[in-house]
C-alpha cells in the first residue's frame, strides 16, 4: 500500500512541501521563500505564478531528495494562507493581476462605506466587515483592472483563494474547487447554509459563475500528474484550520494557538455557530463526511514579528532564541509595558490605525526589560482573546500551542501563568502541514478516522499555571492610550 503523504503548505512568506509517513511522522521537508510586493502604503501583493513556481520547485526538491515517484505517494494535502485573492483567465490560465494578500488594506474605505451592512454580513459569514477578507479585494480587482468586470460577467474569469488556484494548476485546469474553511474566509459564503450567498454576491457585485465548487475538507479534489503518474489531492484546509486539525482539537472547548509571525487562537465550538459579541470571528473549523464543526477565532496581527522587530529593527540580539535568556534575566521590578501595535491591533480591538508604544522607561531600563515586556505583551493580547472567548460562552478546556515562538520555554510558562490554563506543546510544532497531511491521509485510507489521529499525538512539554502576580490590568491601561 502507498503510505507516504505530501502536504503542501503555501504560507504568506514561504512555501513548504512536507513528507509524512502513515503514522503522521514528519520525514522531510523542502522550503522556499518567494517575493513580496508592496506597491503602495498598506498594499501587499504576491505574484500567483511565483507562488506556483515555489510549489513546483519544493515538490521537486522533496521528491528528488527522497527518491520518490508518484507510486509512493498515497495522497497530497494542501494548506494555505487564507483570504488572499486571485483572479485568472479561464481559457489562458493567466492571472489578471497580482494576488491581493490578506494583509492588504486598500479596501478600508470601501468597507467603511458598507458600514450599514455590518450586522447582516456578520450574521451570514461570521466575519467582521474588514479588508482582511476576500470579498472586497475581489470587488477591487473587478472594478480596477481594465476589462475585468466584462470578462467576469461573460464567465471568462475565475476567482480563487490560494488553495483553489493551486488545485487548478496541479490538475491542469480540470478541477475548480475549494474547501469549506477557505470558503468561510471569503465573506461571500454563508456559513449557516454552507453555500455562496446570493445577497453577498449582489452586495460585492460578484458573478456567481466565477466561484469554485465548495467541498468537504476530505474530498477528491482531482488528481495531479506533475510527478509522473496520477496522485489524488485528498485534503485541503486553510492554514489555521489545518493547525486545529494537526493539533487534534476535535472536541468542543479544545483550543489551539499558533505563535508565528502573527498569532491565531481558535476554539472548537462543535456543531453550533457561536456568534461573537466581542469581535471574534465565527468560522468553519472543518467538515468531514458532511459533518460540520464550527470554531471561534481571534487573531493578533503582531506576535513573532515583534520579536523580529527587536532583533532587526532595534538590533537587541542576533537570534530570536536569545529572548528566552533575556526575559529570564530581566529585572523583576521593571515597570516597562509594551503595546505591540506595530501594524494596528487585531481582535478584540480591530483598530488598524493604532500604533505601538513603550511605557514606563527609566534610566536603568535595558534591553532585557524591553524584550521581556514585548513577550509579555503578546501573552496579554492572548489573554484578551481568551477573555473574549469566555465572554462569548465558548467552552475552554485546554490550550495547545505551536509556531516558532513556542520554542521559548519562558514564553510558554508565562503564557500558562497569565492565562491560568494548562499549556501543551506538541513534539511536531509544524502542525499546519500536519493537518493537511492528516486530511489527505484520511482520504487515502492511510488513517482510519479522526479519532485514530489522536493516537499519533505526542506532547513535548506541558506547562501548568504557577500563581504569580502579573500586570495585565496595568497593561490594559496602556492599550487604552494607543487606541484611536
Ligand atoms: P511563520 O510560519 O508565520 O513564518 P514561524 O512559526 O516560523 O512563523 O515563527 C517564526 C517567528 O517566531 C519569528 O517571528 C521569530 O522571531 C519567532 N521566534 C522563533 N524562535 C523564537 C524564540 N525562541 N523565542 C521567541 N520568538 C521566536
CSV table of C-alpha atoms and ligand atoms in Angstrom, one decimal:
chain,number,residue,atom,x,y,z
A,1,UNK,CA,0.0,0.0,0.0
A,2,UNK,CA,1.2,3.6,-0.8
A,3,UNK,CA,1.7,5.1,2.6
A,4,UNK,CA,3.5,8.4,2.2
A,5,UNK,CA,1.7,11.7,2.1
A,6,UNK,CA,2.9,15.0,0.9
A,7,UNK,CA,1.5,18.2,2.4
A,8,UNK,CA,1.9,21.5,0.5
A,9,UNK,CA,1.9,24.4,3.0
A,10,UNK,CA,1.6,27.6,1.0
A,11,UNK,CA,2.3,30.3,3.5
A,12,UNK,CA,2.4,34.1,3.4
A,13,UNK,CA,6.2,34.3,3.1
A,14,UNK,CA,7.3,30.9,2.1
A,15,UNK,CA,6.1,27.6,0.6
A,16,UNK,CA,6.9,24.2,2.1
A,17,UNK,CA,6.4,20.7,0.8
A,18,UNK,CA,6.4,18.2,3.7
A,19,UNK,CA,6.7,14.4,3.7
A,20,UNK,CA,4.8,12.4,6.3
A,21,UNK,CA,4.5,8.6,6.9
A,22,UNK,CA,1.5,6.6,7.8
A,23,UNK,CA,1.8,7.5,11.5
A,24,UNK,CA,2.0,11.2,10.9
A,25,UNK,CA,5.7,11.2,11.4
A,26,UNK,CA,7.5,14.1,9.6
A,27,UNK,CA,10.1,12.6,7.3
A,28,UNK,CA,11.5,15.5,5.4
A,29,UNK,CA,10.6,19.0,4.1
A,30,UNK,CA,11.7,21.5,1.4
A,31,UNK,CA,11.1,25.2,1.8
A,32,UNK,CA,11.3,28.2,-0.4
A,33,UNK,CA,10.6,31.9,0.2
A,34,UNK,CA,9.0,34.0,-2.6
A,35,UNK,CA,8.9,37.6,-3.4
A,36,UNK,CA,6.5,40.1,-1.6
A,37,UNK,CA,5.3,43.2,-3.4
A,38,UNK,CA,4.4,46.5,-1.6
A,39,UNK,CA,3.3,48.8,-4.4
A,40,UNK,CA,1.8,51.4,-2.1
A,41,UNK,CA,1.4,52.0,1.6
A,42,UNK,CA,-0.9,49.4,3.0
A,43,UNK,CA,-0.9,47.3,-0.1
A,44,UNK,CA,0.6,43.8,-0.1
A,45,UNK,CA,0.7,41.6,-3.2
A,46,UNK,CA,2.0,38.2,-4.4
A,47,UNK,CA,2.6,37.1,-8.0
A,48,UNK,CA,0.5,33.9,-8.3
A,49,UNK,CA,2.9,32.5,-10.9
A,50,UNK,CA,5.8,32.8,-8.4
A,51,UNK,CA,3.7,31.1,-5.8
A,52,UNK,CA,3.0,28.2,-8.3
A,53,UNK,CA,6.7,28.0,-9.2
A,54,UNK,CA,7.6,27.8,-5.5
A,55,UNK,CA,5.1,24.9,-5.1
A,56,UNK,CA,6.6,23.1,-8.1
A,57,UNK,CA,10.1,23.6,-7.0
A,58,UNK,CA,9.6,22.5,-3.4
A,59,UNK,CA,7.7,19.4,-4.6
A,60,UNK,CA,10.5,18.6,-7.0
A,61,UNK,CA,13.2,19.1,-4.3
A,62,UNK,CA,11.4,16.9,-1.8
A,63,UNK,CA,10.6,14.1,-4.2
A,64,UNK,CA,14.1,14.0,-5.7
A,65,UNK,CA,15.9,14.1,-2.4
A,66,UNK,CA,13.8,11.2,-1.1
A,67,UNK,CA,13.8,9.2,-4.4
A,68,UNK,CA,10.0,9.3,-4.6
A,69,UNK,CA,7.8,8.6,-7.6
A,70,UNK,CA,4.1,9.1,-7.8
A,71,UNK,CA,3.6,5.4,-6.9
A,72,UNK,CA,5.0,6.1,-3.4
A,73,UNK,CA,2.5,8.9,-2.6
A,74,UNK,CA,-0.9,7.9,-1.3
A,75,UNK,CA,-2.3,11.5,-1.4
A,76,UNK,CA,-1.5,15.2,-1.5
A,77,UNK,CA,-2.8,17.7,1.1
A,78,UNK,CA,-2.9,21.4,0.7
A,79,UNK,CA,-3.0,24.1,3.3
A,80,UNK,CA,-2.6,27.8,2.5
A,81,UNK,CA,-2.5,31.4,3.5
A,82,UNK,CA,-6.2,32.3,3.7
A,83,UNK,CA,-8.2,35.1,2.2
A,84,UNK,CA,-5.5,36.1,-0.4
A,85,UNK,CA,-7.4,36.7,-3.6
A,86,UNK,CA,-6.5,35.6,-7.1
A,87,UNK,CA,-8.4,36.1,-10.3
A,88,UNK,CA,-7.3,34.4,-13.5
A,89,UNK,CA,-8.5,33.8,-17.0
A,90,UNK,CA,-10.4,30.5,-17.5
A,91,UNK,CA,-9.0,30.0,-21.0
A,92,UNK,CA,-5.4,31.2,-20.8
A,93,UNK,CA,-4.8,30.4,-17.1
A,94,UNK,CA,-3.2,33.8,-16.8
A,95,UNK,CA,-3.8,35.8,-13.6
A,96,UNK,CA,-5.3,39.3,-14.4
A,97,UNK,CA,-3.0,40.9,-11.8
A,98,UNK,CA,-1.1,40.1,-8.7
A,99,UNK,CA,-2.9,38.4,-5.9
A,100,UNK,CA,-4.1,40.8,-3.2
A,101,UNK,CA,-2.7,39.4,0.1
A,102,UNK,CA,-4.8,39.1,3.3
A,103,UNK,CA,-2.7,41.8,4.9
A,104,UNK,CA,-3.6,44.4,2.2
A,105,UNK,CA,-5.7,47.3,3.5
A,106,UNK,CA,-6.6,49.0,0.2
A,107,UNK,CA,-10.3,48.4,0.6
A,108,UNK,CA,-10.6,50.0,4.0
A,109,UNK,CA,-12.6,53.0,2.6
A,110,UNK,CA,-14.9,50.7,0.7
A,111,UNK,CA,-15.5,48.7,3.9
A,112,UNK,CA,-16.4,51.9,5.8
A,113,UNK,CA,-18.9,52.8,3.1
A,114,UNK,CA,-20.7,49.5,3.7
A,115,UNK,CA,-21.0,50.0,7.5
A,116,UNK,CA,-24.8,49.7,7.3
A,117,UNK,CA,-24.4,46.1,6.2
A,118,UNK,CA,-22.1,45.1,9.1
A,119,UNK,CA,-24.7,43.2,11.0
A,120,UNK,CA,-26.1,41.2,8.1
A,121,UNK,CA,-22.6,40.3,6.9
A,122,UNK,CA,-21.7,39.1,10.3
A,123,UNK,CA,-24.9,37.0,10.6
A,124,UNK,CA,-24.2,35.3,7.3
A,125,UNK,CA,-20.5,34.9,7.3
A,126,UNK,CA,-19.4,35.1,11.0
A,127,UNK,CA,-16.9,37.8,9.9
A,128,UNK,CA,-16.4,41.5,10.6
A,129,UNK,CA,-16.6,43.8,7.6
A,130,UNK,CA,-12.9,44.3,7.2
A,131,UNK,CA,-10.4,44.4,4.2
A,132,UNK,CA,-8.8,41.3,5.7
A,133,UNK,CA,-11.3,39.0,3.9
A,134,UNK,CA,-11.5,38.2,0.1
A,135,UNK,CA,-14.8,39.9,-0.9
A,136,UNK,CA,-13.7,43.5,-1.0
A,137,UNK,CA,-10.4,42.5,-2.6
A,138,UNK,CA,-12.3,40.7,-5.4
A,139,UNK,CA,-14.6,43.7,-5.8
A,140,UNK,CA,-11.5,45.9,-6.1
A,141,UNK,CA,-9.9,43.7,-8.8
A,142,UNK,CA,-13.1,43.5,-10.8
A,143,UNK,CA,-13.5,47.3,-10.7
A,144,UNK,CA,-9.9,48.4,-11.1
A,145,UNK,CA,-8.3,46.0,-13.6
A,146,UNK,CA,-9.3,47.1,-17.1
A,147,UNK,CA,-11.9,44.9,-18.7
A,148,UNK,CA,-12.1,42.6,-15.7
A,149,UNK,CA,-15.8,43.2,-15.0
A,150,UNK,CA,-17.0,42.4,-18.5
A,151,UNK,CA,-14.8,39.3,-18.7
A,152,UNK,CA,-16.2,38.2,-15.4
A,153,UNK,CA,-19.8,38.7,-16.5
A,154,UNK,CA,-19.1,36.7,-19.6
A,155,UNK,CA,-17.8,33.8,-17.5
A,156,UNK,CA,-14.2,34.2,-18.7
A,157,UNK,CA,-12.6,34.8,-15.2
A,158,UNK,CA,-12.2,32.6,-12.2
A,159,UNK,CA,-11.8,33.6,-8.6
A,160,UNK,CA,-10.0,31.6,-6.0
A,161,UNK,CA,-8.1,31.7,-2.8
A,162,UNK,CA,-4.7,30.2,-3.0
A,163,UNK,CA,-5.9,26.6,-2.5
A,164,UNK,CA,-8.2,26.9,-5.5
A,165,UNK,CA,-5.5,28.3,-7.7
A,166,UNK,CA,-3.1,25.6,-6.7
A,167,UNK,CA,-5.7,22.8,-7.3
A,168,UNK,CA,-6.5,24.3,-10.7
A,169,UNK,CA,-2.8,24.5,-11.6
A,170,UNK,CA,-2.0,21.0,-10.2
A,171,UNK,CA,-4.9,19.4,-12.1
A,172,UNK,CA,-4.1,21.5,-15.3
A,173,UNK,CA,-7.5,23.2,-15.1
A,174,UNK,CA,-9.5,20.0,-14.6
A,175,UNK,CA,-10.7,20.9,-11.1
A,176,UNK,CA,-12.1,24.2,-9.9
A,177,UNK,CA,-12.7,23.6,-6.2
A,178,UNK,CA,-12.2,25.0,-2.7
A,179,UNK,CA,-13.0,23.6,0.7
A,180,UNK,CA,-15.4,24.9,3.3
A,181,UNK,CA,-12.7,26.5,5.6
A,182,UNK,CA,-11.2,28.6,2.8
A,183,UNK,CA,-14.7,29.5,1.5
A,184,UNK,CA,-15.7,30.6,5.0
A,185,UNK,CA,-13.0,33.4,4.9
A,186,UNK,CA,-14.1,35.0,1.6
A,187,UNK,CA,-17.0,36.9,3.2
A,188,UNK,CA,-19.1,35.5,0.3
A,189,UNK,CA,-20.0,32.2,1.9
A,190,UNK,CA,-23.0,31.7,4.2
A,191,UNK,CA,-21.6,29.5,7.0
A,192,UNK,CA,-25.1,28.6,8.2
A,193,UNK,CA,-26.4,27.5,4.8
A,194,UNK,CA,-23.0,26.4,3.7
A,195,UNK,CA,-23.3,27.9,0.3
A,196,UNK,CA,-22.3,31.0,-1.7
A,197,UNK,CA,-24.7,33.7,-0.5
A,198,UNK,CA,-26.7,35.5,-3.3
A,199,UNK,CA,-27.2,38.7,-1.2
A,200,UNK,CA,-23.5,38.9,-0.6
A,201,UNK,CA,-22.7,38.3,-4.2
A,202,UNK,CA,-25.0,41.2,-5.1
A,203,UNK,CA,-23.5,43.4,-2.4
A,204,UNK,CA,-20.0,42.9,-3.7
A,205,UNK,CA,-21.1,42.6,-7.3
A,206,UNK,CA,-19.5,39.2,-7.9
A,207,UNK,CA,-20.9,37.0,-10.7
A,208,UNK,CA,-21.5,33.5,-9.3
A,209,UNK,CA,-20.0,31.7,-12.3
A,210,UNK,CA,-16.6,32.8,-11.2
A,211,UNK,CA,-16.8,31.0,-7.9
A,212,UNK,CA,-15.4,27.5,-7.3
A,213,UNK,CA,-17.3,24.4,-6.0
A,214,UNK,CA,-17.1,24.2,-2.2
A,215,UNK,CA,-16.2,20.8,-0.8
A,216,UNK,CA,-15.6,18.9,2.4
A,217,UNK,CA,-12.0,19.0,3.7
A,218,UNK,CA,-11.5,15.4,3.0
A,219,UNK,CA,-12.6,15.0,-0.7
A,220,UNK,CA,-11.3,14.1,-4.1
A,221,UNK,CA,-10.1,17.5,-5.3
A,222,UNK,CA,-8.8,16.0,-8.5
A,223,UNK,CA,-5.6,14.3,-9.5
A,224,UNK,CA,-2.2,15.7,-10.5
A,225,UNK,CA,0.3,14.3,-12.9
A,226,UNK,CA,3.1,16.6,-12.2
A,227,UNK,CA,5.1,13.8,-10.6
A,228,UNK,CA,4.5,11.4,-13.4
A,229,UNK,CA,1.6,9.1,-12.5
A,230,UNK,CA,-1.6,10.3,-11.0
A,231,UNK,CA,-1.8,11.4,-7.4
A,232,UNK,CA,-5.1,12.4,-5.8
A,233,UNK,CA,-5.4,15.7,-3.9
A,234,UNK,CA,-7.3,14.3,-1.0
A,235,UNK,CA,-7.3,17.0,1.7
A,236,UNK,CA,-7.5,20.8,1.8
A,237,UNK,CA,-7.9,23.4,4.6
A,238,UNK,CA,-6.9,27.0,5.3
A,239,UNK,CA,-3.8,27.3,7.4
A,240,UNK,CA,-5.3,28.0,10.8
A,241,UNK,CA,-8.0,25.3,10.5
A,242,UNK,CA,-5.3,22.9,9.3
A,243,UNK,CA,-3.4,23.6,12.5
A,244,UNK,CA,-6.6,23.0,14.5
A,245,UNK,CA,-6.7,19.6,12.8
A,246,UNK,CA,-3.0,19.0,13.2
A,247,UNK,CA,-3.3,19.6,16.9
A,248,UNK,CA,-6.3,17.1,17.0
A,249,UNK,CA,-8.6,19.7,18.6
A,250,UNK,CA,-11.6,17.7,17.6
A,251,UNK,CA,-13.7,18.2,20.8
A,252,UNK,CA,-15.7,21.4,21.7
A,253,UNK,CA,-13.6,23.5,24.1
A,254,UNK,CA,-10.2,22.4,22.6
A,255,UNK,CA,-8.1,25.4,21.6
A,256,UNK,CA,-5.0,25.8,19.6
A,257,UNK,CA,-3.0,29.0,19.4
A,258,UNK,CA,-0.3,29.5,16.8
A,259,UNK,CA,2.5,31.9,17.6
A,260,UNK,CA,4.3,32.6,14.3
A,261,UNK,CA,4.6,36.0,12.6
A,262,UNK,CA,1.1,36.7,13.9
A,263,UNK,CA,-1.0,34.8,16.5
A,264,UNK,CA,-4.2,32.9,15.7
A,265,UNK,CA,-6.2,31.4,18.5
A,266,UNK,CA,-9.1,29.0,17.5
A,267,UNK,CA,-11.5,27.2,19.8
A,268,UNK,CA,-13.6,24.3,18.5
A,269,UNK,CA,-17.3,25.1,19.2
A,270,UNK,CA,-18.7,21.9,17.8
A,271,UNK,CA,-21.8,21.8,15.7
A,272,UNK,CA,-23.0,25.2,16.8
A,273,UNK,CA,-22.1,28.6,15.4
A,274,UNK,CA,-21.3,30.9,18.3
A,275,UNK,CA,-21.9,34.5,17.3
A,276,UNK,CA,-19.4,36.7,18.9
A,277,UNK,CA,-20.4,39.8,20.9
A,278,UNK,CA,-16.7,40.5,21.4
A,279,UNK,CA,-15.4,41.0,17.9
A,280,UNK,CA,-14.1,37.4,17.4
A,281,UNK,CA,-14.8,35.6,14.2
A,282,UNK,CA,-17.2,32.7,13.8
A,283,UNK,CA,-15.8,30.4,11.2
A,284,UNK,CA,-15.9,26.8,9.9
A,285,UNK,CA,-13.4,24.5,11.7
A,286,UNK,CA,-13.8,21.6,9.3
A,287,UNK,CA,-16.3,19.5,7.5
A,288,UNK,CA,-15.6,15.8,7.1
A,289,UNK,CA,-18.2,13.3,5.7
A,290,UNK,CA,-20.7,16.2,5.5
A,291,UNK,CA,-20.5,16.8,9.3
A,292,UNK,CA,-19.7,20.4,10.1
A,293,UNK,CA,-17.7,21.7,13.1
A,294,UNK,CA,-17.6,25.4,13.8
A,295,UNK,CA,-14.9,27.4,15.5
A,296,UNK,CA,-14.4,30.8,17.1
A,297,UNK,CA,-11.2,32.6,16.1
A,298,UNK,CA,-9.2,35.6,17.3
A,299,UNK,CA,-6.2,36.9,15.5
A,300,UNK,CA,-3.4,39.1,16.7
A,301,UNK,CA,-1.5,40.6,13.8
A,302,UNK,CA,1.8,41.1,15.6
A,303,UNK,CA,3.4,38.2,17.6
A,304,UNK,CA,6.7,36.9,16.3
A,305,UNK,CA,7.0,39.9,14.1
A,306,UNK,CA,7.5,42.0,17.3
A,307,UNK,CA,10.4,39.7,18.2
A,308,UNK,CA,11.8,40.2,14.6
A,309,UNK,CA,11.5,44.0,15.1
A,310,UNK,CA,13.5,43.8,18.4
A,311,UNK,CA,16.1,41.8,16.5
A,312,UNK,CA,16.3,43.5,13.1
A,313,UNK,CA,14.9,47.0,13.8
A,314,UNK,CA,16.4,47.7,17.2
A,315,UNK,CA,19.4,45.2,17.0
A,316,UNK,CA,18.8,44.0,20.5
A,317,UNK,CA,20.0,40.5,19.8
A,318,UNK,CA,21.1,38.3,16.9
A,319,UNK,CA,18.8,35.3,17.2
A,320,UNK,CA,15.2,35.2,18.3
A,321,UNK,CA,16.0,32.4,20.7
A,322,UNK,CA,18.0,34.8,22.8
A,323,UNK,CA,14.8,36.3,24.0
A,324,UNK,CA,14.4,33.4,26.4
A,325,UNK,CA,17.5,34.1,28.5
A,326,UNK,CA,17.0,37.9,28.2
A,327,UNK,CA,13.4,37.6,29.7
A,328,UNK,CA,14.7,35.3,32.4
A,329,UNK,CA,17.4,37.7,33.4
A,330,UNK,CA,15.3,40.9,33.3
A,331,UNK,CA,14.7,42.7,36.5
A,332,UNK,CA,11.6,41.6,38.3
A,333,UNK,CA,10.7,45.1,39.3
A,334,UNK,CA,10.8,46.8,35.9
A,335,UNK,CA,7.6,48.6,35.1
A,336,UNK,CA,8.1,48.6,31.3
A,337,UNK,CA,4.9,47.9,29.4
A,338,UNK,CA,4.9,47.4,25.6
A,339,UNK,CA,1.8,47.7,23.3
A,340,UNK,CA,3.0,45.8,20.2
A,341,UNK,CA,0.5,47.6,17.8
A,342,UNK,CA,3.2,47.8,15.1
A,343,UNK,CA,0.6,47.3,12.3
A,344,UNK,CA,-2.5,48.1,14.3
A,345,UNK,CA,-4.4,45.9,16.7
A,346,UNK,CA,-6.4,42.8,15.8
A,347,UNK,CA,-9.1,41.1,17.9
A,348,UNK,CA,-10.8,42.1,20.1
A,349,UNK,CA,-9.8,45.8,19.3
A,350,UNK,CA,-9.8,45.8,15.4
A,351,UNK,CA,-8.0,49.1,15.4
A,352,UNK,CA,-5.9,49.3,12.2
A,353,UNK,CA,-4.7,52.8,12.9
A,354,UNK,CA,-3.4,52.2,16.5
A,355,UNK,CA,0.4,52.2,16.7
A,356,UNK,CA,2.8,50.7,19.2
A,357,UNK,CA,4.2,52.2,22.4
A,358,UNK,CA,6.5,51.6,25.2
A,359,UNK,CA,5.6,52.9,28.7
A,360,UNK,CA,7.5,53.1,32.0
A,361,UNK,CA,11.0,53.8,30.8
A,362,UNK,CA,13.6,54.8,33.4
A,363,UNK,CA,17.3,55.4,33.4
A,364,UNK,CA,18.0,51.8,34.3
A,365,UNK,CA,15.7,50.2,31.7
A,366,UNK,CA,17.7,47.9,29.5
A,367,UNK,CA,17.3,45.5,26.5
A,368,UNK,CA,16.3,42.6,28.7
A,369,UNK,CA,13.4,44.7,30.3
A,370,UNK,CA,12.0,45.7,26.9
A,371,UNK,CA,12.4,42.2,25.5
A,372,UNK,CA,10.6,40.7,28.4
A,373,UNK,CA,7.8,43.3,28.2
A,374,UNK,CA,7.4,42.6,24.5
A,375,UNK,CA,7.0,38.8,25.1
A,376,UNK,CA,4.6,39.6,27.9
A,377,UNK,CA,2.6,41.9,25.7
A,378,UNK,CA,1.9,39.0,23.2
A,379,UNK,CA,0.7,37.0,26.2
A,380,UNK,CA,-1.6,39.8,27.4
A,381,UNK,CA,-3.1,40.0,23.9
A,382,UNK,CA,-3.7,36.2,24.1
A,383,UNK,CA,-5.3,36.8,27.5
A,384,UNK,CA,-7.6,39.3,25.7
A,385,UNK,CA,-8.6,36.7,23.2
A,386,UNK,CA,-9.2,34.1,25.9
A,387,UNK,CA,-11.4,36.5,27.9
A,388,UNK,CA,-13.3,37.4,24.8
A,389,UNK,CA,-13.9,33.7,24.1
A,390,UNK,CA,-15.1,33.2,27.6
A,391,UNK,CA,-17.5,36.1,27.4
A,392,UNK,CA,-18.8,34.6,24.2
A,393,UNK,CA,-19.6,31.5,26.2
A,394,UNK,CA,-17.1,29.3,24.4
A,395,UNK,CA,-16.0,26.3,26.5
A,396,UNK,CA,-12.3,26.4,27.1
A,397,UNK,CA,-10.6,23.3,28.5
A,398,UNK,CA,-7.1,23.0,27.1
A,399,UNK,CA,-4.6,25.1,25.1
A,400,UNK,CA,-2.4,23.5,22.5
A,401,UNK,CA,0.3,25.8,21.2
A,402,UNK,CA,2.5,25.8,18.1
A,403,UNK,CA,4.5,28.1,15.9
A,404,UNK,CA,8.1,29.4,16.1
A,405,UNK,CA,7.7,31.4,19.3
A,406,UNK,CA,6.7,28.4,21.4
A,407,UNK,CA,10.3,27.0,21.3
A,408,UNK,CA,10.7,29.6,24.0
A,409,UNK,CA,10.1,27.9,27.4
A,410,UNK,CA,9.9,31.1,29.3
A,411,UNK,CA,7.1,32.3,27.0
A,412,UNK,CA,5.1,29.1,27.3
A,413,UNK,CA,5.4,29.1,31.2
A,414,UNK,CA,4.3,32.8,31.4
A,415,UNK,CA,1.5,32.1,28.9
A,416,UNK,CA,0.2,29.4,31.3
A,417,UNK,CA,0.6,31.6,34.4
A,418,UNK,CA,-1.1,34.6,32.9
A,419,UNK,CA,-3.9,32.8,31.1
A,420,UNK,CA,-4.2,30.5,34.1
A,421,UNK,CA,-4.6,27.4,31.9
A,422,UNK,CA,-2.5,24.4,31.2
A,423,UNK,CA,-0.5,24.9,28.0
A,424,UNK,CA,0.6,21.9,26.0
A,425,UNK,CA,3.3,21.9,23.3
A,426,UNK,CA,3.4,19.0,20.8
A,427,UNK,CA,6.5,17.4,19.5
A,428,UNK,CA,5.8,18.4,16.0
A,429,UNK,CA,5.2,22.2,16.1
A,430,UNK,CA,4.7,22.0,12.3
A,431,UNK,CA,1.0,21.5,12.9
A,432,UNK,CA,-0.3,23.3,9.8
A,433,UNK,CA,1.2,20.9,7.3
A,434,UNK,CA,0.5,18.0,9.6
A,435,UNK,CA,-3.2,18.9,9.5
A,436,UNK,CA,-3.2,18.9,5.7
A,437,UNK,CA,-1.3,15.6,5.8
A,438,UNK,CA,-4.0,14.1,8.1
A,439,UNK,CA,-6.8,15.3,5.8
A,440,UNK,CA,-5.0,13.8,2.7
A,441,UNK,CA,-4.3,10.6,4.6
A,442,UNK,CA,-7.9,10.2,5.7
A,443,UNK,CA,-9.0,10.4,2.1
A,444,UNK,CA,-6.5,7.8,1.0
A,445,UNK,CA,-7.4,5.5,3.9
A,446,UNK,CA,-3.9,5.7,5.4
A,447,UNK,CA,-5.7,7.0,8.6
A,448,UNK,CA,-9.0,5.4,9.6
A,449,UNK,CA,-10.9,8.3,11.1
A,450,UNK,CA,-10.2,11.5,13.1
A,451,UNK,CA,-10.3,9.6,16.4
A,452,UNK,CA,-7.5,7.4,15.2
A,453,UNK,CA,-5.3,10.5,14.7
A,454,UNK,CA,-5.3,11.2,18.4
A,455,UNK,CA,-3.1,8.2,19.0
A,456,UNK,CA,-0.3,9.8,17.0
A,457,UNK,CA,-0.3,13.0,19.0
A,458,UNK,CA,2.9,13.4,21.0
A,459,UNK,CA,3.3,16.1,23.7
A,460,UNK,CA,6.7,17.5,24.1
A,461,UNK,CA,6.1,19.6,27.2
A,462,UNK,CA,3.2,20.6,29.5
A,463,UNK,CA,3.2,23.9,31.3
A,464,UNK,CA,1.0,24.2,34.4
A,465,UNK,CA,0.0,27.7,35.7
A,466,UNK,CA,2.0,29.0,38.6
A,467,UNK,CA,0.4,31.6,40.8
A,468,UNK,CA,2.4,34.8,40.2
A,469,UNK,CA,1.3,38.3,40.1
A,470,UNK,CA,1.0,39.8,36.7
A,471,UNK,CA,0.4,43.2,35.1
A,472,UNK,CA,-2.5,42.5,32.8
A,473,UNK,CA,-4.6,45.3,34.4
A,474,UNK,CA,-1.8,47.9,34.1
A,475,UNK,CA,-1.2,46.7,30.5
A,476,UNK,CA,-4.9,47.2,29.6
A,477,UNK,CA,-4.5,50.8,30.7
A,478,UNK,CA,-1.5,51.2,28.3
A,479,UNK,CA,-3.6,49.8,25.4
A,480,UNK,CA,-6.3,52.4,26.1
A,481,UNK,CA,-3.7,55.1,25.4
A,482,UNK,CA,-3.0,53.9,21.9
A,483,UNK,CA,-6.5,53.2,20.6
A,484,UNK,CA,-7.6,55.7,18.0
B,1,LIG,P1,5.6,31.9,10.2
B,1,LIG,O1,5.1,30.5,10.0
B,1,LIG,O2,4.5,32.9,10.5
B,1,LIG,O3,6.5,32.4,9.2
B,1,LIG,P2,7.1,30.7,12.4
B,1,LIG,O4,6.0,29.8,13.0
B,1,LIG,O5,8.2,30.1,11.6
B,1,LIG,O6,6.4,31.9,11.6
B,1,LIG,O7,7.7,31.5,13.6
B,1,LIG,C1,8.7,32.5,13.4
B,1,LIG,C2,8.6,33.6,14.4
B,1,LIG,O8,8.9,33.1,15.7
B,1,LIG,C3,9.6,34.7,14.1
B,1,LIG,O9,8.9,35.9,14.2
B,1,LIG,C4,10.6,34.6,15.2
B,1,LIG,O10,11.1,35.8,15.6
B,1,LIG,C5,9.9,33.9,16.3
B,1,LIG,N1,10.7,33.0,17.2
B,1,LIG,C6,11.5,32.0,16.7
B,1,LIG,N2,12.1,31.4,17.8
B,1,LIG,C7,11.8,32.1,18.9
B,1,LIG,C8,12.1,32.0,20.3
B,1,LIG,N3,12.9,31.1,20.8
B,1,LIG,N4,11.5,32.9,21.1
B,1,LIG,C9,10.7,33.9,20.7
B,1,LIG,N5,10.4,34.0,19.4
B,1,LIG,C10,10.9,33.2,18.5
